[in-house]
Amino acid sequence: MQGSLINRLVERVQCKTPEVGDGATEYCYTDRDVYTVVEVSKSGKSVTLQADSVKAAENVDLGHQSWIIEPNTNGRKVVVTFRKDGKWKVKGTNFRIVRFGSRDYYYDWSF
């Protein structure tokens, strides 16, 4: 197993069906990135996400996990697809897993 234990455990839990406007979390090695669902295909098996803006909350120290997250209409777009293994993954990869229904940003300060 690679990456954070928490990320690997959460990836295994079934997530909600995506809808436009929902939050989404991409589980990376140890970090987590956040997005907003901007488009769902007619088949429901492909979803376009747009990266949210993330900035540190005020008056926090190095190592904090207090973030202000807001949708960003200029954020980069990413397409995710539903796979046979029951997981949503970034198109063109087999390891960047996405879950819908929350924005759970995490920055691993140890790297």
mmCIF file of N, CA, C and O in Angstrom:
data_model
loop_
_atom_site.group_PDB
_atom_site.id
_atom_site.type_symbol
_atom_site.label_atom_id
_atom_site.label_comp_id
_atom_site.label_asym_id
_atom_site.label_seq_id
_atom_site.Cartn_x
_atom_site.Cartn_y
_atom_site.Cartn_z
ATOM 1 N N MET A 1 0.857 -1.190 0.000
ATOM 2 C CA MET A 1 0.000 0.000 0.000
ATOM 3 C C MET A 1 0.888 1.233 0.000
ATOM 4 O O MET A 1 1.859 1.286 0.726
ATOM 5 N N GLN A 2 0.529 2.213 -0.806
ATOM 6 C CA GLN A 2 1.283 3.448 -0.863
ATOM 7 C C GLN A 2 0.395 4.605 -0.443
ATOM 8 O O GLN A 2 -0.814 4.563 -0.604
ATOM 9 N N GLY A 3 1.028 5.666 0.084
ATOM 10 C CA GLY A 3 0.285 6.850 0.473
ATOM 11 C C GLY A 3 -0.312 6.732 1.857
ATOM 12 O O GLY A 3 -0.015 5.823 2.620
ATOM 13 N N SER A 4 -1.183 7.659 2.176
ATOM 14 C CA SER A 4 -1.765 7.731 3.509
ATOM 15 C C SER A 4 -2.800 6.635 3.741
ATOM 16 O O SER A 4 -3.596 6.313 2.865
ATOM 17 N N LEU A 5 -2.781 6.060 4.924
ATOM 18 C CA LEU A 5 -3.743 5.019 5.292
ATOM 19 C C LEU A 5 -5.168 5.546 5.198
ATOM 20 O O LEU A 5 -6.054 4.874 4.675
ATOM 21 N N ILE A 6 -5.395 6.751 5.687
ATOM 22 C CA ILE A 6 -6.738 7.341 5.641
ATOM 23 C C ILE A 6 -7.217 7.446 4.199
ATOM 24 O O ILE A 6 -8.348 7.067 3.871
ATOM 25 N N ASN A 7 -6.366 7.945 3.295
ATOM 26 C CA ASN A 7 -6.755 8.054 1.889
ATOM 27 C C ASN A 7 -7.119 6.691 1.315
ATOM 28 O O ASN A 7 -8.103 6.548 0.601
ATOM 29 N N ARG A 8 -6.314 5.677 1.590
ATOM 30 C CA ARG A 8 -6.577 4.346 1.049
ATOM 31 C C ARG A 8 -7.880 3.767 1.601
ATOM 32 O O ARG A 8 -8.623 3.105 0.883
ATOM 33 N N LEU A 9 -8.195 4.002 2.876
ATOM 34 C CA LEU A 9 -9.444 3.493 3.457
ATOM 35 C C LEU A 9 -10.663 4.192 2.871
ATOM 36 O O LEU A 9 -11.649 3.550 2.514
ATOM 37 N N VAL A 10 -10.619 5.515 2.777
ATOM 38 C CA VAL A 10 -11.761 6.284 2.264
ATOM 39 C C VAL A 10 -12.048 5.928 0.809
ATOM 40 O O VAL A 10 -13.198 5.867 0.392
ATOM 41 N N GLU A 11 -11.003 5.639 0.031
ATOM 42 C CA GLU A 11 -11.192 5.281 -1.379
ATOM 43 C C GLU A 11 -12.067 4.048 -1.549
ATOM 44 O O GLU A 11 -12.670 3.847 -2.583
ATOM 45 N N ARG A 12 -12.137 3.200 -0.544
ATOM 46 C CA ARG A 12 -12.853 1.927 -0.645
ATOM 47 C C ARG A 12 -14.344 2.039 -0.316
ATOM 48 O O ARG A 12 -15.091 1.103 -0.530
ATOM 49 N N VAL A 13 -14.764 3.166 0.208
ATOM 50 C CA VAL A 13 -16.159 3.362 0.593
ATOM 51 C C VAL A 13 -16.935 3.889 -0.613
ATOM 52 O O VAL A 13 -16.483 4.792 -1.309
ATOM 53 N N GLN A 14 -18.112 3.338 -0.852
ATOM 54 C CA GLN A 14 -18.930 3.780 -1.988
ATOM 55 C C GLN A 14 -19.354 5.229 -1.787
ATOM 56 O O GLN A 14 -19.731 5.629 -0.696
ATOM 57 N N CYS A 15 -19.305 6.013 -2.855
ATOM 58 C CA CYS A 15 -19.687 7.417 -2.751
ATOM 59 C C CYS A 15 -21.011 7.675 -3.463
ATOM 60 O O CYS A 15 -21.521 6.834 -4.183
ATOM 61 N N LYS A 16 -21.542 8.872 -3.256
ATOM 62 C CA LYS A 16 -22.827 9.249 -3.852
ATOM 63 C C LYS A 16 -22.708 9.423 -5.360
ATOM 64 O O LYS A 16 -21.619 9.595 -5.892
ATOM 65 N N THR A 17 -23.835 9.397 -6.030
ATOM 66 C CA THR A 17 -23.894 9.662 -7.464
ATOM 67 C C THR A 17 -23.652 11.154 -7.679
ATOM 68 O O THR A 17 -24.291 11.984 -7.034
ATOM 69 N N PRO A 18 -22.729 11.524 -8.563
ATOM 70 C CA PRO A 18 -22.400 12.943 -8.734
ATOM 71 C C PRO A 18 -23.512 13.739 -9.410
ATOM 72 O O PRO A 18 -24.198 13.242 -10.297
ATOM 73 N N GLU A 19 -23.652 14.986 -8.957
ATOM 74 C CA GLU A 19 -24.589 15.938 -9.543
ATOM 75 C C GLU A 19 -23.870 17.269 -9.717
ATOM 76 O O GLU A 19 -22.970 17.595 -8.946
ATOM 77 N N VAL A 20 -24.260 18.043 -10.714
ATOM 78 C CA VAL A 20 -23.656 19.353 -10.942
ATOM 79 C C VAL A 20 -23.780 20.191 -9.672
ATOM 80 O O VAL A 20 -24.840 20.241 -9.048
ATOM 81 N N GLY A 21 -22.661 20.818 -9.269
ATOM 82 C CA GLY A 21 -22.620 21.642 -8.064
ATOM 83 C C GLY A 21 -22.063 20.915 -6.855
ATOM 84 O O GLY A 21 -21.688 21.555 -5.870
ATOM 85 N N ASP A 22 -22.001 19.590 -6.911
ATOM 86 C CA ASP A 22 -21.449 18.815 -5.794
ATOM 87 C C ASP A 22 -19.967 19.100 -5.613
ATOM 88 O O ASP A 22 -19.260 19.394 -6.571
ATOM 89 N N GLY A 23 -19.511 18.923 -4.396
ATOM 90 C CA GLY A 23 -18.087 18.945 -4.120
ATOM 91 C C GLY A 23 -17.501 17.593 -4.468
ATOM 92 O O GLY A 23 -18.203 16.582 -4.511
ATOM 93 N N ALA A 24 -16.189 17.570 -4.716
ATOM 94 C CA ALA A 24 -15.495 16.322 -5.015
ATOM 95 C C ALA A 24 -14.092 16.397 -4.426
ATOM 96 O O ALA A 24 -13.498 17.474 -4.338
ATOM 97 N N THR A 25 -13.584 15.240 -4.012
ATOM 98 C CA THR A 25 -12.239 15.147 -3.452
ATOM 99 C C THR A 25 -11.437 14.128 -4.247
ATOM 100 O O THR A 25 -11.896 13.007 -4.449
ATOM 101 N N GLU A 26 -10.248 14.527 -4.682
ATOM 102 C CA GLU A 26 -9.325 13.607 -5.356
ATOM 103 C C GLU A 26 -8.295 13.145 -4.336
ATOM 104 O O GLU A 26 -7.647 13.960 -3.676
ATOM 105 N N TYR A 27 -8.151 11.835 -4.207
ATOM 106 C CA TYR A 27 -7.215 11.257 -3.254
ATOM 107 C C TYR A 27 -5.897 10.991 -3.954
ATOM 108 O O TYR A 27 -5.797 10.119 -4.809
ATOM 109 N N CYS A 28 -4.894 11.768 -3.582
ATOM 110 C CA CYS A 28 -3.575 11.636 -4.170
ATOM 111 C C CYS A 28 -2.735 10.733 -3.255
ATOM 112 O O CYS A 28 -3.277 10.014 -2.440
ATOM 113 N N TYR A 29 -1.427 10.785 -3.377
ATOM 114 C CA TYR A 29 -0.554 9.927 -2.574
ATOM 115 C C TYR A 29 -0.842 10.124 -1.080
ATOM 116 O O TYR A 29 -1.256 9.205 -0.405
ATOM 117 N N THR A 30 -0.627 11.325 -0.572
ATOM 118 C CA THR A 30 -1.032 11.638 0.798
ATOM 119 C C THR A 30 -1.912 12.883 0.839
ATOM 120 O O THR A 30 -2.667 13.071 1.778
ATOM 121 N N ASP A 31 -1.805 13.740 -0.165
ATOM 122 C CA ASP A 31 -2.618 14.957 -0.221
ATOM 123 C C ASP A 31 -4.010 14.645 -0.771
ATOM 124 O O ASP A 31 -4.262 13.571 -1.295
ATOM 125 N N ARG A 32 -4.905 15.633 -0.620
ATOM 126 C CA ARG A 32 -6.227 15.565 -1.233
ATOM 127 C C ARG A 32 -6.515 16.905 -1.884
ATOM 128 O O ARG A 32 -6.289 17.950 -1.279
ATOM 129 N N ASP A 33 -6.999 16.884 -3.126
ATOM 130 C CA ASP A 33 -7.374 18.099 -3.841
ATOM 131 C C ASP A 33 -8.890 18.166 -3.945
ATOM 132 O O ASP A 33 -9.567 17.135 -3.892
ATOM 133 N N VAL A 34 -9.424 19.383 -4.105
ATOM 134 C CA VAL A 34 -10.883 19.558 -4.107
ATOM 135 C C VAL A 34 -11.370 20.213 -5.395
ATOM 136 O O VAL A 34 -10.675 21.026 -6.003
ATOM 137 N N TYR A 35 -12.581 19.832 -5.770
ATOM 138 C CA TYR A 35 -13.187 20.258 -7.032
ATOM 139 C C TYR A 35 -14.680 20.480 -6.853
ATOM 140 O O TYR A 35 -15.278 20.056 -5.873
ATOM 141 N N THR A 36 -15.273 21.080 -7.895
ATOM 142 C CA THR A 36 -16.721 21.200 -8.014
ATOM 143 C C THR A 36 -17.138 20.476 -9.298
ATOM 144 O O THR A 36 -16.475 20.624 -10.330
ATOM 145 N N VAL A 37 -18.215 19.712 -9.230
ATOM 146 C CA VAL A 37 -18.750 19.034 -10.413
ATOM 147 C C VAL A 37 -19.404 20.093 -11.293
ATOM 148 O O VAL A 37 -20.302 20.809 -10.846
ATOM 149 N N VAL A 38 -18.950 20.197 -12.555
ATOM 150 C CA VAL A 38 -19.519 21.194 -13.472
ATOM 151 C C VAL A 38 -20.304 20.558 -14.611
ATOM 152 O O VAL A 38 -21.067 21.242 -15.291
ATOM 153 N N GLU A 39 -20.128 19.253 -14.823
ATOM 154 C CA GLU A 39 -20.874 18.579 -15.895
ATOM 155 C C GLU A 39 -20.915 17.080 -15.624
ATOM 156 O O GLU A 39 -19.921 16.491 -15.191
ATOM 157 N N VAL A 40 -22.082 16.485 -15.866
ATOM 158 C CA VAL A 40 -22.245 15.034 -15.782
ATOM 159 C C VAL A 40 -22.753 14.569 -17.147
ATOM 160 O O VAL A 40 -23.702 15.134 -17.680
ATOM 161 N N SER A 41 -22.108 13.554 -17.713
ATOM 162 C CA SER A 41 -22.515 13.065 -19.029
ATOM 163 C C SER A 41 -23.911 12.458 -18.976
ATOM 164 O O SER A 41 -24.401 12.089 -17.899
ATOM 165 N N LYS A 42 -24.546 12.334 -20.129
ATOM 166 C CA LYS A 42 -25.888 11.739 -20.188
ATOM 167 C C LYS A 42 -25.881 10.309 -19.662
ATOM 168 O O LYS A 42 -26.828 9.871 -19.019
ATOM 169 N N SER A 43 -24.801 9.573 -19.921
ATOM 170 C CA SER A 43 -24.714 8.184 -19.445
ATOM 171 C C SER A 43 -24.464 8.121 -17.945
ATOM 172 O O SER A 43 -24.689 7.088 -17.317
ATOM 173 N N GLY A 44 -23.977 9.227 -17.364
ATOM 174 C CA GLY A 44 -23.661 9.258 -15.938
ATOM 175 C C GLY A 44 -22.338 8.595 -15.601
ATOM 176 O O GLY A 44 -21.992 8.448 -14.437
ATOM 177 N N LYS A 45 -21.546 8.233 -16.610
ATOM 178 C CA LYS A 45 -20.288 7.530 -16.371
ATOM 179 C C LYS A 45 -19.056 8.393 -16.589
ATOM 180 O O LYS A 45 -17.930 7.926 -16.475
ATOM 181 N N SER A 46 -19.280 9.660 -16.913
ATOM 182 C CA SER A 46 -18.188 10.609 -17.095
ATOM 183 C C SER A 46 -18.597 11.933 -16.459
ATOM 184 O O SER A 46 -19.724 12.380 -16.623
ATOM 185 N N VAL A 47 -17.668 12.529 -15.720
ATOM 186 C CA VAL A 47 -17.957 13.766 -14.993
ATOM 187 C C VAL A 47 -16.807 14.747 -15.202
ATOM 188 O O VAL A 47 -15.638 14.354 -15.157
ATOM 189 N N THR A 48 -17.140 16.012 -15.454
ATOM 190 C CA THR A 48 -16.122 17.054 -15.550
ATOM 191 C C THR A 48 -16.092 17.819 -14.235
ATOM 192 O O THR A 48 -17.132 18.245 -13.722
ATOM 193 N N LEU A 49 -14.878 17.965 -13.698
ATOM 194 C CA LEU A 49 -14.666 18.691 -12.446
ATOM 195 C C LEU A 49 -13.864 19.950 -12.724
ATOM 196 O O LEU A 49 -13.095 20.003 -13.679
ATOM 197 N N GLN A 50 -14.054 20.961 -11.861
ATOM 198 C CA GLN A 50 -13.252 22.173 -11.950
ATOM 199 C C GLN A 50 -12.612 22.411 -10.589
ATOM 200 O O GLN A 50 -13.288 22.355 -9.556
ATOM 201 N N ALA A 51 -11.285 22.643 -10.602
ATOM 202 C CA ALA A 51 -10.534 22.812 -9.358
ATOM 203 C C ALA A 51 -11.047 24.009 -8.572
ATOM 204 O O ALA A 51 -11.304 25.083 -9.129
ATOM 205 N N ASP A 52 -11.206 23.826 -7.266
ATOM 206 C CA ASP A 52 -11.630 24.897 -6.374
ATOM 207 C C ASP A 52 -10.422 25.717 -5.924
ATOM 208 O O ASP A 52 -9.276 25.263 -6.003
ATOM 209 N N SER A 53 -10.680 26.922 -5.425
ATOM 210 C CA SER A 53 -9.637 27.752 -4.820
ATOM 211 C C SER A 53 -9.499 27.345 -3.359
ATOM 212 O O SER A 53 -10.499 27.167 -2.663
ATOM 213 N N VAL A 54 -8.270 27.202 -2.915
ATOM 214 C CA VAL A 54 -7.995 26.825 -1.530
ATOM 215 C C VAL A 54 -6.973 27.796 -0.975
ATOM 216 O O VAL A 54 -5.932 28.035 -1.592
ATOM 217 N N LYS A 55 -7.278 28.372 0.177
ATOM 218 C CA LYS A 55 -6.294 29.226 0.844
ATOM 219 C C LYS A 55 -6.361 28.973 2.341
ATOM 220 O O LYS A 55 -7.392 28.521 2.866
ATOM 221 N N ALA A 56 -5.260 29.245 3.006
ATOM 222 C CA ALA A 56 -5.182 29.017 4.450
ATOM 223 C C ALA A 56 -6.114 29.978 5.182
ATOM 224 O O ALA A 56 -6.266 31.140 4.790
ATOM 225 N N ALA A 57 -6.746 29.472 6.221
ATOM 226 C CA ALA A 57 -7.563 30.329 7.081
ATOM 227 C C ALA A 57 -6.631 31.335 7.773
ATOM 228 O O ALA A 57 -5.414 31.127 7.839
ATOM 229 N N GLU A 58 -7.182 32.413 8.276
ATOM 230 C CA GLU A 58 -6.374 33.436 8.937
ATOM 231 C C GLU A 58 -5.877 32.954 10.296
ATOM 232 O O GLU A 58 -6.532 32.160 10.977
ATOM 233 N N ASN A 59 -4.717 33.475 10.685
ATOM 234 C CA ASN A 59 -4.136 33.232 12.015
ATOM 235 C C ASN A 59 -3.909 31.751 12.310
ATOM 236 O O ASN A 59 -4.242 31.275 13.391
ATOM 237 N N VAL A 60 -3.363 31.031 11.351
ATOM 238 C CA VAL A 60 -3.027 29.623 11.580
ATOM 239 C C VAL A 60 -1.526 29.440 11.426
ATOM 240 O O VAL A 60 -0.852 30.192 10.735
ATOM 241 N N ASP A 61 -0.991 28.446 12.107
ATOM 242 C CA ASP A 61 0.435 28.176 12.074
ATOM 243 C C ASP A 61 0.767 27.133 11.017
ATOM 244 O O ASP A 61 -0.103 26.387 10.549
ATOM 245 N N LEU A 62 2.040 27.044 10.695
ATOM 246 C CA LEU A 62 2.534 26.024 9.786
ATOM 247 C C LEU A 62 2.117 24.656 10.306
ATOM 248 O O LEU A 62 2.203 24.382 11.493
ATOM 249 N N GLY A 63 1.631 23.812 9.427
ATOM 250 C CA GLY A 63 1.185 22.480 9.825
ATOM 251 C C GLY A 63 -0.322 22.395 10.037
ATOM 252 O O GLY A 63 -0.854 21.331 10.295
ATOM 253 N N HIS A 64 -1.016 23.503 9.906
ATOM 254 C CA HIS A 64 -2.462 23.545 10.124
ATOM 255 C C HIS A 64 -3.201 22.772 9.038
ATOM 256 O O HIS A 64 -2.644 22.447 7.994
ATOM 257 N N GLN A 65 -4.470 22.501 9.265
ATOM 258 C CA GLN A 65 -5.361 21.935 8.249
ATOM 259 C C GLN A 65 -6.668 22.732 8.231
ATOM 260 O O GLN A 65 -7.747 22.182 8.093
ATOM 261 N N SER A 66 -6.557 24.051 8.389
ATOM 262 C CA SER A 66 -7.715 24.953 8.359
ATOM 263 C C SER A 66 -7.694 25.708 7.035
ATOM 264 O O SER A 66 -6.828 26.556 6.816
ATOM 265 N N TRP A 67 -8.656 25.395 6.161
ATOM 266 C CA TRP A 67 -8.653 25.925 4.812
ATOM 267 C C TRP A 67 -9.970 26.616 4.477
ATOM 268 O O TRP A 67 -11.021 26.217 4.948
ATOM 269 N N ILE A 68 -9.873 27.629 3.638
ATOM 270 C CA ILE A 68 -11.059 28.270 3.061
ATOM 271 C C ILE A 68 -11.138 27.764 1.619
ATOM 272 O O ILE A 68 -10.213 27.954 0.829
ATOM 273 N N ILE A 69 -12.228 27.086 1.306
ATOM 274 C CA ILE A 69 -12.407 26.464 -0.005
ATOM 275 C C ILE A 69 -13.585 27.122 -0.710
ATOM 276 O O ILE A 69 -14.664 27.220 -0.137
ATOM 277 N N GLU A 70 -13.347 27.567 -1.936
ATOM 278 C CA GLU A 70 -14.402 28.209 -2.715
ATOM 279 C C GLU A 70 -14.355 27.718 -4.164
ATOM 280 O O GLU A 70 -13.266 27.480 -4.695
ATOM 281 N N PRO A 71 -15.520 27.580 -4.813
ATOM 282 C CA PRO A 71 -15.513 27.237 -6.238
ATOM 283 C C PRO A 71 -14.742 28.298 -7.021
ATOM 284 O O PRO A 71 -14.716 29.472 -6.656
ATOM 285 N N ASN A 72 -14.075 27.875 -8.096
ATOM 286 C CA ASN A 72 -13.267 28.773 -8.913
ATOM 287 C C ASN A 72 -13.650 28.572 -10.375
ATOM 288 O O ASN A 72 -13.291 27.559 -10.969
ATOM 289 N N THR A 73 -14.361 29.534 -10.955
ATOM 290 C CA THR A 73 -14.818 29.392 -12.345
ATOM 291 C C THR A 73 -13.659 29.407 -13.338
ATOM 292 O O THR A 73 -13.850 29.088 -14.505
ATOM 293 N N ASN A 74 -12.452 29.757 -12.886
ATOM 294 C CA ASN A 74 -11.271 29.744 -13.743
ATOM 295 C C ASN A 74 -10.350 28.561 -13.440
ATOM 296 O O ASN A 74 -9.259 28.468 -13.999
ATOM 297 N N GLY A 75 -10.779 27.671 -12.549
ATOM 298 C CA GLY A 75 -9.955 26.528 -12.164
ATOM 299 C C GLY A 75 -9.767 25.545 -13.310
ATOM 300 O O GLY A 75 -10.585 25.485 -14.233
ATOM 301 N N ARG A 76 -8.696 24.765 -13.234
ATOM 302 C CA ARG A 76 -8.437 23.768 -14.279
ATOM 303 C C ARG A 76 -9.517 22.707 -14.259
ATOM 304 O O ARG A 76 -10.079 22.399 -13.214
ATOM 305 N N LYS A 77 -9.803 22.154 -15.419
ATOM 306 C CA LYS A 77 -10.843 21.130 -15.524
ATOM 307 C C LYS A 77 -10.213 19.752 -15.668
ATOM 308 O O LYS A 77 -9.164 19.599 -16.293
ATOM 309 N N VAL A 78 -10.873 18.775 -15.052
ATOM 310 C CA VAL A 78 -10.420 17.390 -15.052
ATOM 311 C C VAL A 78 -11.632 16.513 -15.351
ATOM 312 O O VAL A 78 -12.725 16.771 -14.840
ATOM 313 N N VAL A 79 -11.460 15.494 -16.171
ATOM 314 C CA VAL A 79 -12.541 14.552 -16.459
ATOM 315 C C VAL A 79 -12.279 13.266 -15.682
ATOM 316 O O VAL A 79 -11.157 12.750 -15.675
ATOM 317 N N VAL A 80 -13.312 12.763 -15.012
ATOM 318 C CA VAL A 80 -13.213 11.483 -14.306
ATOM 319 C C VAL A 80 -14.240 10.521 -14.889
ATOM 320 O O VAL A 80 -15.288 10.946 -15.387
ATOM 321 N N THR A 81 -13.911 9.242 -14.868
ATOM 322 C CA THR A 81 -14.804 8.235 -15.430
ATOM 323 C C THR A 81 -15.052 7.129 -14.416
ATOM 324 O O THR A 81 -14.201 6.839 -13.571
ATOM 325 N N PHE A 82 -16.234 6.520 -14.516
ATOM 326 C CA PHE A 82 -16.599 5.416 -13.638
ATOM 327 C C PHE A 82 -16.021 4.128 -14.223
ATOM 328 O O PHE A 82 -16.195 3.847 -15.403
ATOM 329 N N ARG A 83 -15.330 3.357 -13.390
ATOM 330 C CA ARG A 83 -14.619 2.172 -13.870
ATOM 331 C C ARG A 83 -15.294 0.883 -13.440
ATOM 332 O O ARG A 83 -16.145 0.854 -12.549
ATOM 333 N N LYS A 84 -14.881 -0.215 -14.048
ATOM 334 C CA LYS A 84 -15.445 -1.529 -13.749
ATOM 335 C C LYS A 84 -15.245 -1.942 -12.297
ATOM 336 O O LYS A 84 -16.016 -2.726 -11.754
ATOM 337 N N ASP A 85 -14.190 -1.404 -11.657
ATOM 338 C CA ASP A 85 -13.934 -1.746 -10.251
ATOM 339 C C ASP A 85 -14.818 -0.959 -9.284
ATOM 340 O O ASP A 85 -14.680 -1.051 -8.072
ATOM 341 N N GLY A 86 -15.750 -0.133 -9.847
ATOM 342 C CA GLY A 86 -16.684 0.627 -9.022
ATOM 343 C C GLY A 86 -16.140 1.941 -8.499
ATOM 344 O O GLY A 86 -16.767 2.594 -7.676
ATOM 345 N N LYS A 87 -14.982 2.379 -9.001
ATOM 346 C CA LYS A 87 -14.371 3.624 -8.539
ATOM 347 C C LYS A 87 -14.378 4.665 -9.647
ATOM 348 O O LYS A 87 -14.363 4.341 -10.839
ATOM 349 N N TRP A 88 -14.410 5.918 -9.233
ATOM 350 C CA TRP A 88 -14.270 7.044 -10.148
ATOM 351 C C TRP A 88 -12.803 7.413 -10.182
ATOM 352 O O TRP A 88 -12.197 7.651 -9.139
ATOM 353 N N LYS A 89 -12.214 7.482 -11.403
ATOM 354 C CA LYS A 89 -10.798 7.806 -11.534
ATOM 355 C C LYS A 89 -10.603 8.858 -12.615
ATOM 356 O O LYS A 89 -11.368 8.930 -13.579
ATOM 357 N N VAL A 90 -9.552 9.675 -12.436
ATOM 358 C CA VAL A 90 -9.224 10.694 -13.429
ATOM 359 C C VAL A 90 -8.920 10.003 -14.748
ATOM 360 O O VAL A 90 -8.184 9.019 -14.795
ATOM 361 N N LYS A 91 -9.532 10.502 -15.808
ATOM 362 C CA LYS A 91 -9.373 9.909 -17.146
ATOM 363 C C LYS A 91 -7.888 9.849 -17.506
ATOM 364 O O LYS A 91 -7.150 10.810 -17.310
ATOM 365 N N GLY A 92 -7.475 8.689 -18.017
ATOM 366 C CA GLY A 92 -6.091 8.505 -18.416
ATOM 367 C C GLY A 92 -5.198 7.972 -17.314
ATOM 368 O O GLY A 92 -4.008 7.774 -17.528
ATOM 369 N N THR A 93 -5.750 7.764 -16.110
ATOM 370 C CA THR A 93 -4.964 7.212 -15.005
ATOM 371 C C THR A 93 -5.694 6.004 -14.430
ATOM 372 O O THR A 93 -6.869 5.784 -14.707
ATOM 373 N N ASN A 94 -5.002 5.265 -13.611
ATOM 374 C CA ASN A 94 -5.638 4.156 -12.911
ATOM 375 C C ASN A 94 -5.460 4.282 -11.408
ATOM 376 O O ASN A 94 -5.701 3.339 -10.663
ATOM 377 N N PHE A 95 -5.001 5.439 -10.940
ATOM 378 C CA PHE A 95 -4.709 5.579 -9.521
ATOM 379 C C PHE A 95 -5.256 6.852 -8.887
ATOM 380 O O PHE A 95 -5.337 6.930 -7.673
ATOM 381 N N ARG A 96 -5.662 7.830 -9.664
ATOM 382 C CA ARG A 96 -6.177 9.086 -9.097
ATOM 383 C C ARG A 96 -7.679 8.935 -8.868
ATOM 384 O O ARG A 96 -8.490 9.192 -9.732
ATOM 385 N N ILE A 97 -8.041 8.531 -7.655
ATOM 386 C CA ILE A 97 -9.430 8.214 -7.301
ATOM 387 C C ILE A 97 -10.145 9.468 -6.799
ATOM 388 O O ILE A 97 -9.588 10.275 -6.059
ATOM 389 N N VAL A 98 -11.415 9.617 -7.198
ATOM 390 C CA VAL A 98 -12.235 10.771 -6.821
ATOM 391 C C VAL A 98 -13.509 10.278 -6.154
ATOM 392 O O VAL A 98 -14.096 9.285 -6.557
ATOM 393 N N ARG A 99 -13.927 11.003 -5.102
ATOM 394 C CA ARG A 99 -15.196 10.731 -4.425
ATOM 395 C C ARG A 99 -16.018 12.011 -4.443
ATOM 396 O O ARG A 99 -15.479 13.108 -4.396
ATOM 397 N N PHE A 100 -17.335 11.846 -4.494
ATOM 398 C CA PHE A 100 -18.246 12.988 -4.588
ATOM 399 C C PHE A 100 -19.011 13.194 -3.288
ATOM 400 O O PHE A 100 -19.231 12.258 -2.535
ATOM 401 N N GLY A 101 -19.432 14.441 -3.059
ATOM 402 C CA GLY A 101 -20.278 14.745 -1.914
ATOM 403 C C GLY A 101 -19.601 15.587 -0.856
ATOM 404 O O GLY A 101 -20.258 16.068 0.062
ATOM 405 N N SER A 102 -18.284 15.793 -0.969
ATOM 406 C CA SER A 102 -17.596 16.640 0.016
ATOM 407 C C SER A 102 -16.321 17.196 -0.591
ATOM 408 O O SER A 102 -15.815 16.687 -1.588
ATOM 409 N N ARG A 103 -15.828 18.249 0.029
ATOM 410 C CA ARG A 103 -14.535 18.838 -0.335
ATOM 411 C C ARG A 103 -13.647 18.674 0.887
ATOM 412 O O ARG A 103 -13.803 19.387 1.868
ATOM 413 N N ASP A 104 -12.726 17.729 0.830
ATOM 414 C CA ASP A 104 -11.909 17.374 1.993
ATOM 415 C C ASP A 104 -10.436 17.611 1.670
ATOM 416 O O ASP A 104 -9.663 16.675 1.516
ATOM 417 N N TYR A 105 -10.060 18.889 1.566
ATOM 418 C CA TYR A 105 -8.686 19.248 1.208
ATOM 419 C C TYR A 105 -7.730 18.866 2.333
ATOM 420 O O TYR A 105 -8.030 19.032 3.515
ATOM 421 N N TYR A 106 -6.565 18.348 1.935
ATOM 422 C CA TYR A 106 -5.529 18.004 2.917
ATOM 423 C C TYR A 106 -4.183 18.236 2.266
ATOM 424 O O TYR A 106 -3.929 17.794 1.147
ATOM 425 N N TYR A 107 -3.315 18.943 2.987
ATOM 426 C CA TYR A 107 -1.958 19.189 2.520
ATOM 427 C C TYR A 107 -0.996 18.520 3.473
ATOM 428 O O TYR A 107 -1.026 18.792 4.675
ATOM 429 N N ASP A 108 -0.183 17.619 2.961
ATOM 430 C CA ASP A 108 0.792 16.908 3.790
ATOM 431 C C ASP A 108 2.049 17.767 3.909
ATOM 432 O O ASP A 108 2.836 17.859 2.977
ATOM 433 N N TRP A 109 2.230 18.366 5.064
ATOM 434 C CA TRP A 109 3.337 19.282 5.293
ATOM 435 C C TRP A 109 4.682 18.557 5.384
ATOM 436 O O TRP A 109 5.726 19.205 5.404
ATOM 437 N N SER A 110 4.693 17.250 5.470
ATOM 438 C CA SER A 110 5.952 16.522 5.666
ATOM 439 C C SER A 110 6.729 16.298 4.367
ATOM 440 O O SER A 110 7.820 15.742 4.405
ATOM 441 N N PHE A 111 6.176 16.715 3.218
ATOM 442 C CA PHE A 111 6.916 16.529 1.964
ATOM 443 C C PHE A 111 7.440 17.836 1.441
ATOM 444 O O PHE A 111 6.907 18.833 1.462
#
